[in-house]
Coordinates of C-alpha atoms in Angstrom, one line a residue:
Chain A
X174 CA 17.9 -6.3 25.6
X175 CA 20.4 -6.8 28.4
X176 CA 20.4 -9.5 31.0
X177 CA 19.8 -6.9 33.7
X178 CA 16.7 -5.5 32.1
X179 CA 15.2 -9.0 31.6
X180 CA 15.7 -9.5 35.4
X181 CA 13.9 -6.3 36.1
X182 CA 11.0 -7.2 33.9
X183 CA 10.6 -10.6 35.6
X184 CA 10.8 -9.0 39.0
X185 CA 8.1 -6.6 38.2
X186 CA 5.9 -9.5 36.9
X187 CA 6.6 -11.3 40.2
X188 CA 5.5 -8.3 42.1
X189 CA 2.2 -8.2 40.2
X190 CA 1.7 -11.9 40.8
X191 CA 2.3 -11.3 44.5
X192 CA -0.2 -8.4 44.5
X193 CA -2.8 -10.6 42.8
X194 CA -2.3 -13.3 45.4
X195 CA -0.5 -15.8 43.1
X196 CA 2.4 -17.7 44.5
X197 CA 5.7 -18.1 42.5
X198 CA 4.6 -21.4 41.2
X199 CA 6.7 -23.8 39.2
X200 CA 3.9 -23.8 36.7
X201 CA 5.2 -20.6 35.1
X202 CA 3.1 -20.9 32.0
X203 CA -0.1 -20.6 34.1
X204 CA 1.4 -17.7 36.1
X205 CA 2.3 -15.9 32.8
X206 CA -1.2 -16.3 31.5
X207 CA -2.6 -14.7 34.6
X208 CA -0.4 -11.7 34.1
X209 CA -1.4 -11.5 30.4
X210 CA -5.0 -11.5 31.5
X211 CA -4.3 -8.8 34.0
X212 CA -2.6 -6.8 31.2
X213 CA -5.7 -7.1 29.1
X214 CA -8.3 -6.5 31.8
X215 CA -6.6 -3.7 33.7
X216 CA -4.1 -2.1 31.3
X217 CA -3.7 1.1 33.3
X218 CA -2.6 -0.5 36.6
X219 CA -0.4 -2.8 34.7
X220 CA 1.5 0.1 33.1
X221 CA 1.5 2.1 36.3
X222 CA 3.3 -0.7 38.1
X223 CA 6.0 -0.5 35.4
X224 CA 6.1 3.3 35.4
X225 CA 6.8 3.3 39.2
X226 CA 10.1 1.5 38.4
X227 CA 10.8 3.9 35.5
X228 CA 10.6 1.1 32.9
X229 CA 8.1 -0.1 30.3
X230 CA 6.8 -3.6 29.6
X231 CA 9.3 -4.1 26.8
X232 CA 12.1 -3.2 29.2
X233 CA 12.8 0.2 27.7
X234 CA 13.6 3.2 29.9
X235 CA 11.0 6.0 29.7
X236 CA 13.0 8.3 27.4
X237 CA 14.4 5.7 25.0
X238 CA 13.0 5.0 21.5
X239 CA 12.8 1.6 20.0
X240 CA 15.3 0.1 17.6
X241 CA 15.2 1.9 14.3
X242 CA 16.3 0.7 10.8
X243 CA 16.2 2.4 7.4
X244 CA 16.6 0.7 4.1
X245 CA 16.9 2.7 0.9
X246 CA 15.9 1.7 -2.6
X247 CA 13.5 -1.1 -1.8
X248 CA 11.0 -0.4 -4.6
X249 CA 12.7 -0.8 -7.9
X250 CA 10.0 0.8 -10.0
X251 CA 10.0 4.1 -8.0
X252 CA 12.5 6.9 -8.5
X253 CA 13.2 7.0 -4.8
X254 CA 12.1 4.8 -2.0
X255 CA 12.8 3.8 1.6
X256 CA 11.5 1.4 4.2
X257 CA 11.7 2.7 7.8
X258 CA 11.1 0.5 10.9
X259 CA 10.7 1.9 14.4
X260 CA 10.2 -1.2 16.6
X261 CA 7.4 -3.0 14.8
X262 CA 6.0 0.1 13.1
X263 CA 6.8 -0.2 9.4
X264 CA 6.5 2.5 6.8
X265 CA 7.2 2.2 3.1
X266 CA 7.7 5.5 1.2
X267 CA 8.2 5.8 -2.6
X268 CA 8.5 8.8 -4.8
X269 CA 7.5 8.8 -8.5
X270 CA 8.3 11.9 -10.6
X271 CA 6.0 13.2 -13.3
X272 CA 6.3 16.2 -15.5
X273 CA 3.6 18.9 -15.2
X274 CA 3.1 22.5 -16.2
X275 CA 4.0 24.8 -13.3
X276 CA 1.4 27.1 -11.8
X277 CA 1.1 30.7 -13.0
X278 CA 2.0 32.0 -9.6
X279 CA 5.3 30.2 -9.3
X280 CA 6.5 29.4 -12.8
X281 CA 10.0 28.3 -11.8
X282 CA 9.0 25.9 -9.1
X283 CA 8.0 22.2 -9.1
X284 CA 5.7 20.6 -6.7
X285 CA 5.4 17.8 -4.1
X286 CA 2.2 15.9 -3.5
X287 CA 2.2 13.8 -0.3
X288 CA -0.3 10.9 0.3
X289 CA -0.4 8.7 3.3
X290 CA -2.2 5.3 3.2
X291 CA -3.1 2.9 6.0
X292 CA -4.2 -0.3 4.2
X293 CA -6.1 -2.8 6.2
X294 CA -2.9 -4.9 6.3
X295 CA -1.4 -2.8 9.0
X296 CA -3.9 -3.0 11.9
X297 CA -6.8 -5.1 13.1
X298 CA -8.7 -1.9 13.8
X299 CA -9.0 -0.8 10.2
X300 CA -12.1 -1.8 8.3
X301 CA -11.7 -2.2 4.5
X302 CA -13.7 0.3 2.5
X303 CA -13.5 3.1 4.9
X304 CA -10.1 4.9 5.3
X305 CA -9.1 5.3 8.9
X306 CA -9.4 8.7 10.6
X307 CA -5.8 8.4 11.6
X308 CA -4.7 8.2 8.0
X309 CA -6.3 11.5 7.0
X310 CA -4.8 13.3 10.1
X311 CA -1.4 11.9 9.5
X312 CA -1.5 12.8 5.8
X313 CA -2.2 16.4 6.7
X314 CA 0.5 16.4 9.4
X315 CA 3.1 14.9 7.0
X316 CA 2.3 17.3 4.2
X317 CA 2.5 20.3 6.4
X318 CA 5.8 19.3 7.9
X319 CA 7.5 18.3 4.6
X320 CA 6.4 21.5 2.8
X321 CA 6.9 23.9 5.6
X322 CA 10.3 22.6 6.6
X323 CA 11.7 23.7 3.3
X324 CA 13.7 20.5 3.0
X325 CA 13.3 20.4 -0.8
X326 CA 14.1 23.5 -2.8
X327 CA 11.2 23.6 -5.2
X328 CA 13.3 25.6 -7.7
X329 CA 15.4 22.5 -8.1
X330 CA 12.4 20.7 -9.5
X331 CA 11.9 23.1 -12.3
X332 CA 12.8 22.0 -15.9
X333 CA 11.8 24.8 -18.3
X334 CA 10.5 27.9 -16.4
X335 CA 6.9 28.5 -17.2
X336 CA 6.5 25.4 -19.3
X337 CA 7.6 22.2 -17.5
X338 CA 8.4 21.2 -14.0
X339 CA 8.6 18.0 -11.9
X340 CA 5.9 16.9 -9.6
X341 CA 7.1 14.5 -7.0
X342 CA 4.4 12.2 -5.9
X343 CA 5.3 10.8 -2.5
X344 CA 3.2 7.8 -1.3
X345 CA 3.7 6.5 2.2
X346 CA 2.2 3.2 3.1
X347 CA 1.9 1.9 6.6
X348 CA 2.6 -1.8 6.6
X349 CA 2.4 -2.4 10.4
X350 CA 0.9 0.1 12.8
X351 CA 2.5 -0.3 16.3
X352 CA 2.4 3.3 17.6
X353 CA 4.4 6.5 16.9
X354 CA 3.2 6.4 13.2
X355 CA 4.2 9.9 12.4
X356 CA 7.8 9.4 13.4
X357 CA 8.3 6.4 11.2
X358 CA 6.3 8.1 8.4
X359 CA 8.5 11.2 8.4
X360 CA 11.6 9.2 8.6
X361 CA 10.7 7.1 5.6
X362 CA 9.6 10.2 3.6
X363 CA 12.9 11.9 4.4
X364 CA 14.9 8.8 3.5
X365 CA 13.0 8.4 0.3
X366 CA 13.9 12.0 -0.7
X367 CA 17.5 11.5 0.1
X368 CA 17.5 8.4 -2.1
X369 CA 15.6 10.1 -4.9
X370 CA 17.2 10.2 -8.4
X371 CA 15.6 12.6 -10.8
X372 CA 15.3 10.8 -14.2
X373 CA 17.1 12.1 -17.2
X374 CA 14.9 13.9 -19.7
X375 CA 15.1 15.8 -22.9
X376 CA 12.7 18.0 -24.8
X377 CA 11.2 17.1 -28.2
X378 CA 10.8 19.3 -31.2
X379 CA 7.2 19.8 -30.3
X380 CA 8.0 20.9 -26.8
X381 CA 7.1 17.7 -25.1
X382 CA 9.4 16.4 -22.4
X383 CA 10.4 12.7 -22.8
X384 CA 12.4 10.4 -20.6
X385 CA 15.8 9.4 -21.8
X386 CA 17.2 6.0 -21.2
X387 CA 20.8 5.3 -20.4
X388 CA 22.3 5.7 -23.8
X389 CA 21.7 9.0 -25.6
X390 CA 20.3 8.2 -29.1
X391 CA 21.0 10.7 -31.8
X392 CA 17.5 11.6 -32.9
X393 CA 16.2 14.4 -35.0
X394 CA 13.5 15.0 -32.5
X395 CA 15.8 15.5 -29.6
X396 CA 16.4 19.2 -29.2
X397 CA 17.7 19.9 -25.7
X398 CA 18.9 17.5 -23.1
X399 CA 17.8 18.9 -19.8
X400 CA 19.9 16.7 -17.5
X401 CA 22.2 14.1 -18.9
X402 CA 22.3 11.7 -16.0
X403 CA 20.2 11.1 -13.0
X404 CA 20.8 13.7 -10.3
X405 CA 19.9 13.9 -6.7
X406 CA 18.3 16.7 -4.8
X407 CA 20.2 18.8 -2.3
X408 CA 18.3 18.6 0.9
X409 CA 18.6 21.3 3.5
X410 CA 17.3 21.3 7.1
X411 CA 16.1 17.7 7.1
X412 CA 13.4 17.3 9.8
X413 CA 13.2 14.5 12.3
X414 CA 10.6 13.9 14.9
X415 CA 9.8 12.2 18.2
X416 CA 6.3 11.5 19.6
X417 CA 6.0 11.4 23.4
X418 CA 3.1 10.4 25.6
X419 CA 2.3 12.5 28.7
X420 CA 0.8 10.7 31.6
X421 CA 0.7 12.3 35.1
X422 CA 4.3 13.3 35.7
X423 CA 5.8 10.7 33.2
X424 CA 7.0 11.3 29.7
X425 CA 7.1 8.2 27.5
X426 CA 9.1 8.6 24.3
X427 CA 8.2 6.6 21.2
X428 CA 5.0 4.8 22.4
X429 CA 3.7 1.5 21.1
X430 CA 0.1 1.1 20.0
X431 CA -0.8 -0.5 23.3
X432 CA 0.5 2.5 25.2
X433 CA -1.1 5.0 22.9
X434 CA -4.5 3.3 23.3
X435 CA -4.3 3.7 27.1
X436 CA -2.7 7.1 27.6
X437 CA -4.1 9.4 25.0
X438 CA -2.2 12.6 25.3
X439 CA 0.6 12.8 22.8
X440 CA 3.1 15.5 21.8
X441 CA 5.0 15.4 18.6
X442 CA 8.1 17.6 18.2
X443 CA 9.8 18.0 14.9
X444 CA 13.3 19.5 14.8
X445 CA 15.8 19.9 12.0
X446 CA 19.5 19.2 12.0
X447 CA 20.4 22.7 13.1
X448 CA 18.2 22.3 16.2
X449 CA 15.4 24.6 15.0
X450 CA 11.8 23.8 15.8
X451 CA 10.0 22.9 12.6
X452 CA 6.7 21.7 14.1
X453 CA 5.0 21.2 17.5
X454 CA 1.9 19.2 17.7
X455 CA -0.2 18.6 20.8
X456 CA -3.8 17.9 19.7
X457 CA -5.5 18.3 23.0
X458 CA -5.8 15.3 25.3
X459 CA -6.8 14.8 28.9
X460 CA -3.3 15.7 30.3
X461 CA -2.5 19.4 30.6
X462 CA 1.2 20.0 30.4
X463 CA 3.4 22.5 32.1
X464 CA 6.0 24.3 29.9
X465 CA 8.7 22.3 31.7
X466 CA 7.2 19.0 30.4
X467 CA 7.1 20.5 26.9
X468 CA 10.7 21.5 27.2
X469 CA 11.6 18.0 28.3
X470 CA 9.9 16.7 25.2
X471 CA 12.0 19.0 23.1
X472 CA 15.2 17.9 24.8
X473 CA 14.3 14.2 24.2
X474 CA 13.7 15.0 20.6
X475 CA 17.1 16.7 20.3
X476 CA 18.8 13.5 21.4
X477 CA 16.6 11.4 19.0
X478 CA 17.5 13.7 16.1
X479 CA 21.2 12.9 16.5
X480 CA 20.4 9.1 16.6
X481 CA 18.2 9.3 13.5
X482 CA 20.8 11.4 11.6
X483 CA 23.4 8.7 12.2
X484 CA 21.0 6.0 11.1
X485 CA 20.1 7.8 7.9
X486 CA 23.8 8.6 7.1
X487 CA 24.7 4.9 7.6
X488 CA 21.9 3.9 5.2
X489 CA 23.0 6.3 2.6
X490 CA 26.6 5.2 2.9
X491 CA 25.5 1.5 2.6
X492 CA 23.6 2.5 -0.6
X493 CA 26.6 4.3 -2.1
X494 CA 28.8 1.2 -1.4
X495 CA 26.5 -0.8 -3.5
Chain B
X157 CA 8.6 -8.9 -31.1
X158 CA 10.7 -11.9 -30.2
X159 CA 9.9 -13.3 -26.8
X160 CA 12.0 -16.4 -27.1
X161 CA 15.4 -16.1 -28.8
X162 CA 16.6 -18.8 -31.2
X163 CA 18.9 -20.1 -28.4
X164 CA 15.8 -20.6 -26.3
X165 CA 16.2 -17.7 -23.9
X166 CA 13.5 -15.3 -22.8
X167 CA 13.7 -11.6 -22.4
X168 CA 15.0 -11.8 -18.9
X169 CA 17.4 -14.7 -19.6
X170 CA 15.2 -17.5 -18.3
X171 CA 14.5 -20.8 -20.1
X172 CA 10.9 -21.3 -21.2
X173 CA 10.2 -23.8 -18.3
X174 CA 12.0 -21.8 -15.7
X175 CA 10.2 -19.9 -13.0
X176 CA 11.4 -16.6 -11.5
X177 CA 13.1 -16.6 -8.2
X178 CA 10.6 -17.0 -5.4
X179 CA 11.0 -15.9 -1.8
X180 CA 8.5 -16.2 1.0
X181 CA 8.8 -14.9 4.6
X182 CA 6.3 -15.4 7.4
X183 CA 5.5 -13.0 10.2
X184 CA 6.0 -9.7 8.4
X185 CA 3.3 -7.7 10.2
X186 CA 3.4 -7.9 14.0
X187 CA -0.2 -6.8 14.5
X188 CA -1.7 -9.4 12.3
X189 CA -2.8 -12.9 13.4
X190 CA -0.8 -14.2 10.4
X191 CA 1.2 -12.4 7.7
X192 CA 3.6 -13.1 4.9
X193 CA 5.6 -11.5 2.2
X194 CA 5.9 -13.3 -1.1
X195 CA 8.1 -12.4 -4.0
X196 CA 8.0 -13.9 -7.5
X197 CA 10.8 -12.2 -9.4
X198 CA 10.1 -8.5 -9.2
X199 CA 6.5 -8.9 -8.0
X200 CA 6.3 -8.3 -4.3
X201 CA 3.2 -8.8 -2.3
X202 CA 2.4 -8.6 1.5
X203 CA -0.6 -10.5 2.9
X204 CA -2.1 -10.2 6.4
X205 CA -4.8 -12.4 7.9
X206 CA -7.0 -11.2 10.8
X207 CA -9.2 -13.9 12.3
X208 CA -11.1 -15.8 13.3
X209 CA -12.7 -12.8 15.0
X210 CA -16.1 -11.4 15.6
X211 CA -18.1 -10.5 12.5
X212 CA -18.2 -6.8 12.0
X213 CA -21.5 -6.7 10.2
X214 CA -24.0 -8.7 12.2
X215 CA -26.3 -9.1 9.2
X216 CA -23.6 -11.2 7.4
X217 CA -22.9 -13.6 10.2
X218 CA -23.4 -17.3 9.3
X219 CA -24.4 -19.7 12.0
X220 CA -22.7 -22.8 10.5
X221 CA -19.5 -21.4 9.0
X222 CA -17.0 -18.6 9.1
X223 CA -17.3 -15.6 6.8
X224 CA -14.2 -15.1 4.6
X225 CA -13.4 -11.6 3.3
X226 CA -10.7 -10.5 1.0
X227 CA -9.4 -7.2 -0.2
X228 CA -6.7 -6.8 -2.9
X229 CA -5.1 -3.4 -3.4
X230 CA -2.1 -2.2 -5.3
X231 CA 0.3 0.5 -4.0
X232 CA 0.4 3.7 -6.1
X233 CA 4.0 3.1 -7.0
X234 CA 3.7 -0.6 -7.7
X235 CA 3.4 -0.3 -11.5
X236 CA 5.5 1.6 -14.1
X237 CA 3.2 4.6 -14.2
X238 CA 1.7 5.9 -11.0
X239 CA -1.8 4.6 -10.5
X240 CA -4.6 7.0 -9.8
X241 CA -7.1 4.5 -8.3
X242 CA -5.4 1.6 -6.6
X243 CA -8.5 0.2 -5.0
X244 CA -12.1 0.0 -5.8
X245 CA -11.5 -0.2 -9.5
X246 CA -12.9 -3.2 -11.4
X247 CA -9.8 -5.2 -11.7
X248 CA -9.1 -5.0 -8.0
X249 CA -12.6 -6.1 -7.1
X250 CA -12.4 -9.0 -9.5
X251 CA -9.1 -10.2 -8.1
X252 CA -10.4 -9.8 -4.5
X253 CA -13.3 -12.0 -5.4
X254 CA -11.1 -14.6 -7.1
X255 CA -8.7 -14.8 -4.1
X256 CA -11.6 -15.0 -1.7
X257 CA -13.2 -17.9 -3.5
X258 CA -10.0 -19.7 -3.9
X259 CA -9.0 -19.5 -0.3
X260 CA -12.6 -20.2 0.9
X261 CA -12.5 -23.5 -0.9
X262 CA -9.6 -24.7 1.2
X263 CA -10.3 -23.1 4.6
X264 CA -12.3 -25.4 6.9
X265 CA -14.9 -22.8 7.6
X266 CA -17.3 -25.2 9.3
X267 CA -14.9 -25.3 12.2
X268 CA -15.4 -21.6 13.0
X269 CA -19.0 -20.7 12.8
X270 CA -20.2 -17.2 13.5
X271 CA -16.8 -15.7 13.0
X272 CA -15.0 -13.8 10.3
X273 CA -11.6 -14.3 8.6
X274 CA -10.1 -11.3 6.8
X275 CA -7.4 -11.7 4.2
X276 CA -5.8 -8.4 3.1
X277 CA -3.3 -8.4 0.3
X278 CA -1.3 -5.4 -0.7
X279 CA 0.9 -5.4 -3.9
X280 CA 4.1 -3.4 -3.3
X281 CA 5.7 -4.1 -6.7
X282 CA 3.9 -5.5 -9.8
X283 CA 5.7 -7.3 -12.6
X284 CA 3.2 -9.8 -13.8
X285 CA 1.7 -12.7 -11.9
X286 CA 0.3 -10.6 -9.1
X287 CA -2.8 -12.8 -8.8
X288 CA -0.6 -15.9 -8.2
X289 CA 1.8 -14.1 -5.8
X290 CA -1.3 -12.9 -3.8
X291 CA -2.7 -16.4 -3.5
X292 CA 0.7 -17.8 -2.4
X293 CA 1.2 -15.0 0.1
X294 CA -2.4 -15.6 1.4
X295 CA -1.6 -19.3 1.9
X296 CA 1.5 -18.5 3.9
X297 CA -0.3 -16.0 6.0
X298 CA -3.2 -18.3 6.7
X299 CA -0.8 -21.0 7.8
X300 CA 1.0 -18.5 10.0
X301 CA -2.4 -17.6 11.6
X302 CA -3.0 -21.2 12.4
X303 CA -6.3 -21.3 10.5
X304 CA -7.2 -24.9 9.7
X305 CA -7.0 -25.6 5.9
X306 CA -7.5 -28.7 3.8
X307 CA -4.3 -28.2 1.9
X308 CA -1.9 -25.6 0.7
X309 CA -3.2 -23.6 -2.2
X310 CA -0.5 -22.4 -4.6
X311 CA -0.9 -20.6 -7.9
X312 CA 1.2 -20.0 -11.0
X313 CA 0.7 -18.6 -14.4
X314 CA 1.9 -19.9 -17.8
X315 CA 1.5 -18.6 -21.4
X316 CA 2.2 -19.4 -25.0
X317 CA 4.4 -17.1 -27.1
X318 CA 6.5 -17.7 -30.2
X319 CA 5.0 -21.3 -30.3
X320 CA 6.6 -22.1 -26.9
X321 CA 4.8 -22.7 -23.6
X322 CA 6.3 -20.3 -21.1
X323 CA 6.2 -20.6 -17.3
X324 CA 5.6 -17.7 -14.9
X325 CA 5.1 -14.7 -17.2
X326 CA 6.4 -11.3 -16.3
X327 CA 4.7 -8.0 -17.2
X328 CA 6.2 -7.6 -20.6
X329 CA 5.3 -11.2 -21.6
X330 CA 1.9 -10.9 -20.1
X331 CA 1.0 -7.7 -22.1
X332 CA 2.2 -9.2 -25.3
X333 CA -1.3 -10.3 -26.1
X334 CA -0.8 -14.0 -26.0
X335 CA -2.8 -16.4 -23.9
X336 CA -2.3 -16.3 -20.1
X337 CA -3.4 -19.3 -18.0
X338 CA -3.5 -18.9 -14.3
X339 CA -3.9 -22.1 -12.3
X340 CA -4.4 -22.6 -8.5
X341 CA -4.2 -26.1 -7.1
X342 CA -4.5 -27.9 -3.8
X343 CA -1.0 -29.5 -4.0
X344 CA -1.4 -32.8 -2.0
X345 CA -5.0 -33.4 -3.1
X346 CA -4.0 -32.6 -6.7
X347 CA -7.2 -30.7 -7.3
X348 CA -7.7 -27.5 -9.3
X349 CA -9.4 -24.6 -7.5
X350 CA -8.6 -21.8 -9.8
X351 CA -8.3 -21.8 -13.6
X352 CA -8.4 -18.6 -15.6
X353 CA -7.5 -18.1 -19.2
X354 CA -7.9 -15.4 -21.8
X355 CA -7.0 -15.1 -25.5
X356 CA -7.4 -18.0 -28.0
X357 CA -5.6 -21.3 -27.6
X358 CA -6.1 -24.7 -29.3
X359 CA -7.2 -27.5 -26.9
X360 CA -4.1 -29.6 -27.1
X361 CA -1.7 -26.7 -26.6
X362 CA -3.9 -25.6 -23.7
X363 CA -3.4 -28.9 -22.0
X364 CA 0.3 -28.5 -22.3
X365 CA 0.3 -25.0 -21.0
X366 CA -2.0 -25.9 -18.1
X367 CA 0.2 -28.9 -17.2
X368 CA 3.2 -26.6 -17.1
X369 CA 1.4 -24.2 -14.8
X370 CA 0.5 -27.1 -12.5
X371 CA 4.1 -28.2 -12.3
X372 CA 5.0 -24.6 -11.4
X373 CA 2.4 -24.7 -8.6
X374 CA 3.8 -27.9 -7.2
X375 CA 7.3 -26.5 -7.1
X376 CA 5.9 -23.4 -5.2
X377 CA 4.1 -25.7 -2.8
X378 CA 7.3 -27.5 -2.0
X379 CA 9.0 -24.2 -1.3
X380 CA 6.2 -23.0 0.9
X381 CA 6.2 -26.2 2.8
X382 CA 10.0 -25.7 3.5
X383 CA 9.4 -22.1 4.6
X384 CA 6.7 -23.2 7.0
X385 CA 8.8 -26.1 8.4
X386 CA 11.7 -23.7 9.0
X387 CA 9.4 -21.3 10.7
X388 CA 8.1 -24.0 13.0
X389 CA 11.6 -25.1 13.9
X390 CA 12.4 -21.5 14.8
X391 CA 9.3 -21.3 17.0
X392 CA 10.3 -24.5 18.7
X393 CA 13.7 -23.2 19.3
X394 CA 12.4 -20.0 20.8
X395 CA 10.1 -21.9 23.1
X396 CA 13.2 -23.8 24.3
X397 CA 12.0 -27.2 23.1

């Protein structure tokens, strides 16, 4: 955060103190506690004071997303994995491959199964024993976007047409829920797919597919080696997303959990690298939006897609260097 | 199968009395009151503590002490084969109970009546010793949350294979069928809170193996103390003291 933005944040806090009738006292600790109390008791006016100056409490301009990082290969026991952090929101995605018989309708295609979990670790609002409502909603959203985007060519997951194909089990775990969960989840899922190495397998005499370790052992049972070394998938039209909150005439990109709890109307736009719209999700909400607002959201997403593409490419390059 | 080579090296190149590399980090989850990530070799565990907060189920509220709850769950991808039921199966419930009772012994619950302390532990990668890693992570998380405790609880496991006591078993050594002793101690008070063992072992060898595990616990306690001191120094620095 730059020096100038810290100044702005402090000046807004001083304005609020003045409004509340507090003087600029030397006892800044007490002054700060009053502002924090104001933030808890009257969250909406607190945010509105910031929105009037086109800034948010963490000094971000309205259309800017939080700092994003991606790390690949964090789970050694999985075939592909990635950890994505957008601000404090942390998502861990891992893919494990298993062999299955393909369905009769599509004998030359593999499958992807997406599961999203929100363990009680991630948020104080989650009670153990009962899965959060948000987890089920996000799971469906994630599955729909990944499958409909056509990012993974299911024919690449086929081993023996009609007999054996790969099933990619993608599990996304939320480790810290601080708003804009879908963006981080999609980013981690996409990164995990780009890190995925399909294990080397060969077919036994009795038709069973077995995993092959690094060295190829001459075995009477081994009939056909299906792929000698681990290969990666070719991904096309990788989707990236941005969630925005709509409030009166403001559009806030990449909200934190606090912002989401106050201003409920959210819009999630998913675009792929060629700028095509993959998914648009506005699940109701108190704010009714004009088409101009929706187009602004799409424009913000377009910018964000470029940023995310760079971040992912850097992560892949770092991985290759290792 | 040979678990200790004639030169005295184990499958992963360690000596019998050598622990795996440990790493602990405080403050991993921003939303939690206290959180920590703890790694013992390839076993990675994340723990989050929420509390003391209002009791969610009024019927369970205790008027003279805090209610401690614990949930242990493993990620689907944490083990070699993908797990179908990561929570709610018997092993997870048993480990949740063990961790809860271990931590409850050292938290000063009488200082926080009518409240609830939740400890959630999630295993991200499992390579043997998950129980111990969870207890160590929970200790760090509780300390990060500022919950008053009598002492640091640390835990370590030890086994006996090829007539040698081994410290800190990994998954392959654990599933070899030999005895597996897990010990949890309060380090400064030098008291044992957790002791679990399965498979047969003569009494004198058991004492050796348990002593080895206790040494391992003390080493982990020293490391955890360093991590917490370092964390406090950073907090002081940020406050500008």
